[in-house]
mmCIF file of C-alpha atoms in Angstrom:
data_model
loop_
_atom_site.group_PDB
_atom_site.id
_atom_site.type_symbol
_atom_site.label_atom_id
_atom_site.label_comp_id
_atom_site.label_asym_id
_atom_site.label_seq_id
_atom_site.Cartn_x
_atom_site.Cartn_y
_atom_site.Cartn_z
ATOM 1 C CA MET A 1 0.000 0.000 0.000
ATOM 2 C CA MET A 2 1.370 3.367 -1.033
ATOM 3 C CA ILE A 3 1.649 6.308 1.371
ATOM 4 C CA HIS A 4 0.560 9.550 -0.272
ATOM 5 C CA GLU A 5 1.965 12.585 1.519
ATOM 6 C CA PRO A 6 -0.799 15.006 0.434
ATOM 7 C CA GLU A 7 -3.429 12.636 1.792
ATOM 8 C CA LEU A 8 -1.553 12.244 5.063
ATOM 9 C CA ARG A 9 -1.368 16.011 5.491
ATOM 10 C CA LYS A 10 -5.062 16.336 4.687
ATOM 11 C CA LEU A 11 -6.051 13.700 7.246
ATOM 12 C CA ALA A 12 -3.803 15.158 9.946
ATOM 13 C CA LEU A 13 -5.206 18.649 9.431
ATOM 14 C CA ALA A 14 -8.733 17.246 9.535
ATOM 15 C CA VAL A 15 -8.031 15.626 12.909
ATOM 16 C CA ILE A 16 -6.705 18.888 14.323
ATOM 17 C CA GLN A 17 -9.698 20.805 12.988
ATOM 18 C CA VAL A 18 -12.266 18.353 14.376
ATOM 19 C CA GLU A 19 -10.620 18.185 17.789
ATOM 20 C CA GLY A 20 -10.159 21.962 17.843
ATOM 21 C CA GLU A 21 -13.888 22.404 17.241
ATOM 22 C CA ALA A 22 -14.623 19.950 20.038
ATOM 23 C CA ILE A 23 -12.488 21.977 22.433
ATOM 24 C CA THR A 24 -14.074 25.276 21.363
ATOM 25 C CA ALA A 25 -17.539 23.844 21.997
ATOM 26 C CA LEU A 26 -16.602 23.209 25.639
ATOM 27 C CA ALA A 27 -16.788 26.927 26.393
ATOM 28 C CA GLU A 28 -20.591 26.651 26.409
ATOM 29 C CA ARG A 29 -20.391 23.878 29.041
ATOM 30 C CA ILE A 30 -18.778 26.074 31.697
ATOM 31 C CA ASP A 31 -22.147 26.292 33.382
ATOM 32 C CA ASP A 32 -23.680 25.881 36.833
ATOM 33 C CA ASP A 33 -22.799 22.180 36.873
ATOM 34 C CA PHE A 34 -19.147 23.044 36.243
ATOM 35 C CA ILE A 35 -19.246 25.551 39.118
ATOM 36 C CA SER A 36 -20.907 22.954 41.362
ATOM 37 C CA ALA A 37 -18.157 20.477 40.516
ATOM 38 C CA CYS A 38 -15.516 23.063 41.391
ATOM 39 C CA ARG A 39 -17.227 23.781 44.710
ATOM 40 C CA LEU A 40 -17.415 20.101 45.601
ATOM 41 C CA MET A 41 -13.714 19.643 44.889
ATOM 42 C CA PHE A 42 -12.726 22.909 46.567
ATOM 43 C CA ASN A 43 -14.570 21.986 49.786
ATOM 44 C CA CYS A 44 -13.362 18.384 49.753
ATOM 45 C CA LYS A 45 -11.763 17.504 53.101
ATOM 46 C CA GLY A 46 -10.211 14.336 51.732
ATOM 47 C CA ARG A 47 -9.045 13.609 48.207
ATOM 48 C CA VAL A 48 -10.532 13.627 44.746
ATOM 49 C CA VAL A 49 -10.761 10.028 43.571
ATOM 50 C CA VAL A 50 -10.732 9.912 39.761
ATOM 51 C CA THR A 51 -11.892 6.814 37.913
ATOM 52 C CA GLY A 52 -12.525 5.696 34.355
ATOM 53 C CA MET A 53 -12.159 2.661 32.105
ATOM 54 C CA GLY A 54 -10.157 2.176 28.913
ATOM 55 C CA LYS A 55 -9.167 5.399 27.154
ATOM 56 C CA SER A 56 -11.266 7.360 29.656
ATOM 57 C CA GLY A 57 -9.193 5.687 32.344
ATOM 58 C CA HIS A 58 -5.980 7.008 30.826
ATOM 59 C CA ILE A 59 -7.476 10.509 30.758
ATOM 60 C CA ALA A 60 -8.704 10.056 34.331
ATOM 61 C CA GLY A 61 -5.180 9.178 35.433
ATOM 62 C CA LYS A 62 -3.817 12.316 33.785
ATOM 63 C CA ILE A 63 -6.496 14.480 35.404
ATOM 64 C CA ALA A 64 -5.717 12.981 38.816
ATOM 65 C CA ALA A 65 -2.012 13.717 38.323
ATOM 66 C CA THR A 66 -2.731 17.298 37.238
ATOM 67 C CA LEU A 67 -5.013 17.906 40.213
ATOM 68 C CA ALA A 68 -2.467 16.475 42.645
ATOM 69 C CA SER A 69 0.360 18.618 41.273
ATOM 70 C CA THR A 70 -1.680 21.818 41.377
ATOM 71 C CA GLY A 71 -2.916 21.809 44.957
ATOM 72 C CA THR A 72 -5.890 19.418 44.920
ATOM 73 C CA PRO A 73 -4.975 16.045 46.490
ATOM 74 C CA ALA A 74 -6.137 13.361 44.081
ATOM 75 C CA PHE A 75 -5.440 9.829 42.920
ATOM 76 C CA PHE A 76 -6.712 7.388 40.285
ATOM 77 C CA VAL A 77 -8.643 4.208 41.045
ATOM 78 C CA HIS A 78 -9.265 1.630 38.321
ATOM 79 C CA PRO A 79 -13.011 0.837 38.368
ATOM 80 C CA GLY A 80 -12.386 -2.839 37.683
ATOM 81 C CA GLU A 81 -10.040 -3.107 40.652
ATOM 82 C CA ALA A 82 -12.430 -1.010 42.737
ATOM 83 C CA SER A 83 -14.949 -3.860 42.636
ATOM 84 C CA HIS A 84 -12.328 -6.174 44.077
ATOM 85 C CA GLY A 85 -11.161 -4.266 47.132
ATOM 86 C CA ASP A 86 -9.843 -0.904 45.956
ATOM 87 C CA LEU A 87 -13.086 0.834 46.942
ATOM 88 C CA GLY A 88 -11.628 0.666 50.428
ATOM 89 C CA MET A 89 -9.360 3.513 49.352
ATOM 90 C CA ILE A 90 -12.368 5.858 49.205
ATOM 91 C CA THR A 91 -13.438 7.548 52.454
ATOM 92 C CA SER A 92 -16.469 9.619 53.397
ATOM 93 C CA GLN A 93 -14.309 12.754 53.182
ATOM 94 C CA ASP A 94 -13.535 12.239 49.486
ATOM 95 C CA VAL A 95 -15.131 13.311 46.210
ATOM 96 C CA VAL A 96 -15.344 10.930 43.242
ATOM 97 C CA LEU A 97 -14.833 12.147 39.667
ATOM 98 C CA ALA A 98 -15.939 9.473 37.177
ATOM 99 C CA LEU A 99 -15.262 9.601 33.428
ATOM 100 C CA SER A 100 -17.209 7.692 30.790
ATOM 101 C CA ASN A 101 -18.021 9.002 27.327
ATOM 102 C CA SER A 102 -21.127 6.837 27.034
ATOM 103 C CA GLY A 103 -22.007 7.167 30.695
ATOM 104 C CA GLU A 104 -22.834 3.465 30.659
ATOM 105 C CA THR A 105 -19.425 1.834 31.206
ATOM 106 C CA GLY A 106 -20.169 -1.380 33.084
ATOM 107 C CA GLU A 107 -17.237 -1.277 35.497
ATOM 108 C CA VAL A 108 -18.089 2.291 36.491
ATOM 109 C CA ILE A 109 -21.843 1.685 36.833
ATOM 110 C CA THR A 110 -21.150 -1.337 39.050
ATOM 111 C CA ILE A 111 -19.495 0.749 41.757
ATOM 112 C CA LEU A 112 -22.122 3.528 41.838
ATOM 113 C CA PRO A 113 -24.268 1.929 44.601
ATOM 114 C CA ILE A 114 -21.187 1.608 46.807
ATOM 115 C CA ILE A 115 -20.250 5.241 46.190
ATOM 116 C CA LYS A 116 -23.790 6.197 47.208
ATOM 117 C CA ARG A 117 -23.581 4.043 50.339
ATOM 118 C CA ILE A 118 -20.293 5.640 51.358
ATOM 119 C CA GLY A 119 -22.043 8.980 50.937
ATOM 120 C CA VAL A 120 -19.439 10.786 48.865
ATOM 121 C CA PRO A 121 -20.352 13.379 46.212
ATOM 122 C CA LEU A 122 -20.038 12.113 42.638
ATOM 123 C CA ILE A 123 -18.971 14.303 39.728
ATOM 124 C CA ALA A 124 -19.608 12.687 36.354
ATOM 125 C CA MET A 125 -17.907 13.704 33.143
ATOM 126 C CA THR A 126 -19.738 12.116 30.224
ATOM 127 C CA GLY A 127 -20.864 12.711 26.663
ATOM 128 C CA ASN A 128 -24.468 11.708 27.412
ATOM 129 C CA ARG A 129 -26.665 13.741 29.774
ATOM 130 C CA GLU A 130 -29.309 10.995 29.780
ATOM 131 C CA SER A 131 -26.895 8.228 30.774
ATOM 132 C CA THR A 132 -27.031 6.252 34.012
ATOM 133 C CA LEU A 133 -23.825 7.860 35.272
ATOM 134 C CA ALA A 134 -24.978 11.396 34.470
ATOM 135 C CA LYS A 135 -28.313 10.927 36.234
ATOM 136 C CA PHE A 136 -26.662 9.354 39.276
ATOM 137 C CA ALA A 137 -24.166 12.202 39.700
ATOM 138 C CA THR A 138 -24.241 15.075 42.167
ATOM 139 C CA ALA A 139 -22.886 17.251 39.368
ATOM 140 C CA HIS A 140 -22.608 16.345 35.692
ATOM 141 C CA ILE A 141 -20.144 17.966 33.275
ATOM 142 C CA ASP A 142 -21.064 17.593 29.625
ATOM 143 C CA VAL A 143 -18.066 16.733 27.428
ATOM 144 C CA SER A 144 -20.016 15.454 24.432
ATOM 145 C CA VAL A 145 -18.521 15.971 20.968
ATOM 146 C CA ARG A 146 -20.170 16.272 17.561
ATOM 147 C CA GLN A 147 -17.868 13.662 16.051
ATOM 148 C CA GLU A 148 -14.708 11.715 16.706
ATOM 149 C CA ALA A 149 -11.652 12.685 14.701
ATOM 150 C CA CYS A 150 -11.236 9.053 13.706
ATOM 151 C CA PRO A 151 -12.623 8.732 10.127
ATOM 152 C CA LEU A 152 -14.264 5.450 11.178
ATOM 153 C CA GLY A 153 -15.943 7.186 14.092
ATOM 154 C CA LEU A 154 -14.705 4.436 16.388
ATOM 155 C CA ALA A 155 -11.432 5.342 18.119
ATOM 156 C CA PRO A 156 -11.862 7.765 21.047
ATOM 157 C CA THR A 157 -10.145 10.906 19.809
ATOM 158 C CA SER A 158 -12.173 14.111 20.068
ATOM 159 C CA SER A 159 -14.006 12.724 23.095
ATOM 160 C CA THR A 160 -10.842 11.979 25.060
ATOM 161 C CA THR A 161 -9.360 15.346 24.105
ATOM 162 C CA ALA A 162 -12.491 17.126 25.322
ATOM 163 C CA ALA A 163 -12.397 15.244 28.630
ATOM 164 C CA LEU A 164 -8.723 16.038 29.102
ATOM 165 C CA VAL A 165 -9.249 19.744 28.435
ATOM 166 C CA MET A 166 -12.223 19.893 30.814
ATOM 167 C CA GLY A 167 -10.078 18.202 33.439
ATOM 168 C CA ASP A 168 -7.448 20.893 32.954
ATOM 169 C CA ALA A 169 -10.183 23.538 33.282
ATOM 170 C CA LEU A 170 -11.192 22.067 36.638
ATOM 171 C CA ALA A 171 -7.621 21.803 37.892
ATOM 172 C CA VAL A 172 -6.595 25.322 36.904
ATOM 173 C CA SER A 173 -9.811 26.845 38.231
ATOM 174 C CA LEU A 174 -9.144 25.185 41.591
ATOM 175 C CA LEU A 175 -5.507 26.251 41.456
ATOM 176 C CA GLU A 176 -6.548 29.888 41.213
ATOM 177 C CA ALA A 177 -9.305 29.547 43.816
ATOM 178 C CA LYS A 178 -6.896 28.019 46.333
ATOM 179 C CA GLY A 179 -4.214 30.635 45.753
ATOM 180 C CA PHE A 180 -1.745 27.975 44.641
ATOM 181 C CA THR A 181 1.656 29.580 43.969
ATOM 182 C CA ARG A 182 4.856 28.814 42.083
ATOM 183 C CA ASP A 183 6.467 27.918 45.415
ATOM 184 C CA ASP A 184 3.664 25.433 46.126
ATOM 185 C CA PHE A 185 4.168 23.938 42.672
ATOM 186 C CA ALA A 186 7.896 23.580 43.336
ATOM 187 C CA LEU A 187 7.236 21.673 46.565
ATOM 188 C CA SER A 188 5.391 19.000 44.605
ATOM 189 C CA HIS A 189 7.997 19.015 41.792
ATOM 190 C CA PRO A 190 11.347 18.957 43.634
ATOM 191 C CA GLY A 191 12.973 16.950 40.869
ATOM 192 C CA GLY A 192 11.949 19.262 38.055
ATOM 193 C CA SER A 193 13.852 22.275 36.789
ATOM 194 C CA LEU A 194 11.302 24.686 38.261
ATOM 195 C CA GLY A 195 11.468 22.928 41.611
ATOM 196 C CA LYS A 196 15.222 23.236 41.666
ATOM 197 C CA ARG A 197 15.090 26.916 40.808
ATOM 198 C CA LEU A 198 12.598 27.597 43.586
ATOM 199 C CA LEU A 199 13.893 25.258 46.275
ATOM 200 C CA LEU A 200 17.649 24.713 45.908
ATOM 201 C CA MET A 201 19.705 26.928 48.196
ATOM 202 C CA VAL A 202 23.335 27.995 47.816
ATOM 203 C CA SER A 203 24.101 26.049 51.007
ATOM 204 C CA ASP A 204 22.896 22.861 49.284
ATOM 205 C CA ILE A 205 25.515 22.919 46.519
ATOM 206 C CA MET A 206 28.388 25.175 47.600
ATOM 207 C CA HIS A 207 31.891 23.865 48.275
ATOM 208 C CA THR A 208 32.785 23.894 51.973
ATOM 209 C CA GLY A 209 35.701 23.138 54.283
ATOM 210 C CA ASN A 210 38.882 22.118 52.539
ATOM 211 C CA GLU A 211 37.201 22.477 49.148
ATOM 212 C CA ILE A 212 37.192 26.275 49.470
ATOM 213 C CA PRO A 213 40.236 27.902 47.789
ATOM 214 C CA ILE A 214 41.754 30.068 50.542
ATOM 215 C CA VAL A 215 45.137 31.724 51.050
ATOM 216 C CA PRO A 216 46.322 34.362 53.550
ATOM 217 C CA GLU A 217 47.178 37.911 52.506
ATOM 218 C CA THR A 218 50.835 37.181 53.152
ATOM 219 C CA ALA A 219 50.987 34.319 50.623
ATOM 220 C CA LEU A 220 52.924 34.765 47.399
ATOM 221 C CA ILE A 221 51.048 34.821 44.119
ATOM 222 C CA THR A 222 52.646 31.514 43.203
ATOM 223 C CA GLU A 223 51.119 29.972 46.340
ATOM 224 C CA ALA A 224 47.739 31.381 45.387
ATOM 225 C CA LEU A 225 48.108 29.865 41.919
ATOM 226 C CA LEU A 226 48.827 26.458 43.425
ATOM 227 C CA GLU A 227 45.676 26.764 45.544
ATOM 228 C CA MET A 228 43.611 27.785 42.515
ATOM 229 C CA THR A 229 45.010 24.875 40.503
ATOM 230 C CA GLU A 230 44.281 22.371 43.260
ATOM 231 C CA LYS A 231 40.726 23.548 43.973
ATOM 232 C CA LYS A 232 39.886 24.049 40.261
ATOM 233 C CA MET A 233 37.539 26.994 40.684
ATOM 234 C CA GLY A 234 39.443 29.628 38.731
ATOM 235 C CA MET A 235 39.828 31.829 41.792
ATOM 236 C CA THR A 236 40.788 31.947 45.447
ATOM 237 C CA VAL A 237 39.588 33.997 48.367
ATOM 238 C CA ILE A 238 42.222 35.880 50.381
ATOM 239 C CA VAL A 239 41.740 36.157 54.126
ATOM 240 C CA ASP A 240 43.281 38.595 56.613
ATOM 241 C CA ARG A 241 44.898 37.637 59.904
ATOM 242 C CA PHE A 242 41.438 37.412 61.521
ATOM 243 C CA GLY A 243 40.244 34.888 58.942
ATOM 244 C CA LYS A 244 37.898 37.340 57.263
ATOM 245 C CA SER A 245 37.559 37.707 53.514
ATOM 246 C CA ALA A 246 39.830 40.522 52.399
ATOM 247 C CA GLY A 247 39.788 40.012 48.648
ATOM 248 C CA ILE A 248 39.630 37.657 45.723
ATOM 249 C CA PHE A 249 42.099 36.658 43.032
ATOM 250 C CA THR A 250 40.863 35.148 39.761
ATOM 251 C CA ASP A 251 42.249 33.903 36.474
ATOM 252 C CA GLY A 252 41.358 37.296 35.049
ATOM 253 C CA ASP A 253 43.311 39.073 37.793
ATOM 254 C CA LEU A 254 46.321 36.923 36.937
ATOM 255 C CA ARG A 255 46.182 37.858 33.246
ATOM 256 C CA ARG A 256 45.934 41.545 34.075
ATOM 257 C CA PHE A 257 48.811 41.202 36.533
ATOM 258 C CA LEU A 258 51.034 39.520 33.941
ATOM 259 C CA GLU A 259 50.242 42.197 31.357
ATOM 260 C CA LYS A 260 51.969 44.649 33.656
ATOM 261 C CA SER A 261 55.055 42.367 33.834
ATOM 262 C CA HIS A 262 54.958 41.983 37.617
ATOM 263 C CA ASP A 263 56.958 39.331 39.423
ATOM 264 C CA VAL A 264 54.613 36.469 40.408
ATOM 265 C CA HIS A 265 57.388 34.816 42.444
ATOM 266 C CA GLY A 266 58.122 37.747 44.716
ATOM 267 C CA THR A 267 54.774 39.541 45.012
ATOM 268 C CA ARG A 268 52.374 38.994 47.906
ATOM 269 C CA ILE A 269 48.809 38.113 46.903
ATOM 270 C CA GLY A 270 47.543 40.958 49.088
ATOM 271 C CA GLU A 271 49.106 43.411 46.636
ATOM 272 C CA ALA A 272 47.418 41.931 43.585
ATOM 273 C CA MET A 273 43.996 40.826 44.846
ATOM 274 C CA THR A 274 40.706 42.562 44.115
ATOM 275 C CA ARG A 275 39.430 44.068 47.356
ATOM 276 C CA ASN A 276 35.984 45.116 46.209
ATOM 277 C CA PHE A 277 34.398 41.844 45.185
ATOM 278 C CA THR A 278 30.932 40.339 45.192
ATOM 279 C CA SER A 279 30.068 37.758 47.834
ATOM 280 C CA ILE A 280 26.802 36.062 48.762
ATOM 281 C CA ASP A 281 25.097 34.466 51.763
ATOM 282 C CA ALA A 282 24.547 30.724 52.055
ATOM 283 C CA ASP A 283 20.812 31.079 52.634
ATOM 284 C CA ILE A 284 19.872 32.577 49.260
ATOM 285 C CA LEU A 285 18.461 30.569 46.374
ATOM 286 C CA ALA A 286 20.943 29.031 43.979
ATOM 287 C CA ALA A 287 18.935 30.662 41.182
ATOM 288 C CA GLU A 288 19.677 34.075 42.742
ATOM 289 C CA ALA A 289 23.383 33.254 42.762
ATOM 290 C CA MET A 290 23.140 32.405 39.068
ATOM 291 C CA GLN A 291 21.502 35.778 38.339
ATOM 292 C CA ILE A 292 24.278 37.572 40.232
ATOM 293 C CA MET A 293 26.948 35.755 38.227
ATOM 294 C CA GLN A 294 25.210 36.587 34.963
ATOM 295 C CA GLN A 295 24.742 40.256 35.883
ATOM 296 C CA LYS A 296 28.324 40.650 37.112
ATOM 297 C CA LYS A 297 29.704 38.486 34.290
ATOM 298 C CA ILE A 298 31.672 36.343 36.711
ATOM 299 C CA ASN A 299 32.016 32.583 37.014
ATOM 300 C CA ALA A 300 32.445 32.079 40.755
ATOM 301 C CA LEU A 301 31.354 33.531 44.085
ATOM 302 C CA ILE A 302 32.599 33.414 47.636
ATOM 303 C CA VAL A 303 30.001 32.651 50.307
ATOM 304 C CA ASN A 304 30.566 34.628 53.507
ATOM 305 C CA ASP A 305 28.946 34.325 56.917
ATOM 306 C CA GLU A 306 27.681 37.233 59.025
ATOM 307 C CA SER A 307 31.235 37.928 60.218
ATOM 308 C CA HIS A 308 32.479 38.127 56.636
ATOM 309 C CA ARG A 309 34.351 34.851 56.993
ATOM 310 C CA PRO A 310 34.341 32.505 53.978
ATOM 311 C CA VAL A 311 32.129 29.453 54.547
ATOM 312 C CA GLY A 312 31.731 28.333 50.957
ATOM 313 C CA ALA A 313 32.506 28.802 47.297
ATOM 314 C CA LEU A 314 30.249 28.430 44.291
ATOM 315 C CA SER A 315 30.993 28.276 40.582
ATOM 316 C CA MET A 316 28.874 28.462 37.459
ATOM 317 C CA HIS A 317 29.806 24.845 36.820
ATOM 318 C CA ASP A 318 28.196 23.891 40.148
ATOM 319 C CA LEU A 319 24.972 25.604 39.106
ATOM 320 C CA ILE A 320 24.984 23.896 35.726
ATOM 321 C CA HIS A 321 25.619 20.501 37.357
ATOM 322 C CA ALA A 322 22.714 21.125 39.759
ATOM 323 C CA GLY A 323 20.392 21.874 36.844
ATOM 324 C CA ILE A 324 19.867 25.547 37.681
ATOM 325 C CA VAL A 325 21.145 26.950 34.396
#
């Protein structure tokens, strides 16, 4: 069988058009039932239990994950497994969100009497207002579509897209209503790039102890170079006789020093160091340290304590390795 590119493009564009129309039609369904569903989920003292079978089950799992990551505790329960013990996961403090395009999915209908007995509110998301599930629900959200994008009219396409989008509408509406913030999002996504930017502190990734490049003011430049070479940070902090940071000496300082033909073997580092340098505190975000480096166009920072003593060192490489950049 031959593959004709023009026909493929035509079919793909048709799918996008049909599903786009299905999504646009949802705007008319943001009605009192949608608001009731939001209220039920907003006032839920337990968790939102999302269920669905087949393709609707996959969408239900995604909706549960989106709710959970945006401030509404939720989890997915397979309706088939629910009939064999998993209904015990549902408590009287929960709200159930059930998905079924037909509203007549056997595995979902089977557990409805138990949901009623437990006494939890039921939100139904179906494509049939007259279905058993829709009539049983405390609140029904209509996600019906004019047609599936599948040319055979069989594979769930537009219908699953509509359900997914309506699930996002619920999740984001609740997010706003609950005052969910970027910091809250980071707490539930500590492994993601946003989580790292909002949670990782300088103290979590800075070099400490013997890893900090340090030399006294009285050291020769050659000794400072040995320290810089050993610690591999492209700089060293210089401390005074009280152990406080007095200056910094970088690769750039060395190049400028050599341009003036100074003697690196006989000159004290205190004579060549940069006294006015940028330092940071350990309790700031690593992302803030990155911004400082970018603004100052530097590749490393000394971390000082309240007494201006060096307690750490941080390089751009450390930030890149931590996933901040």
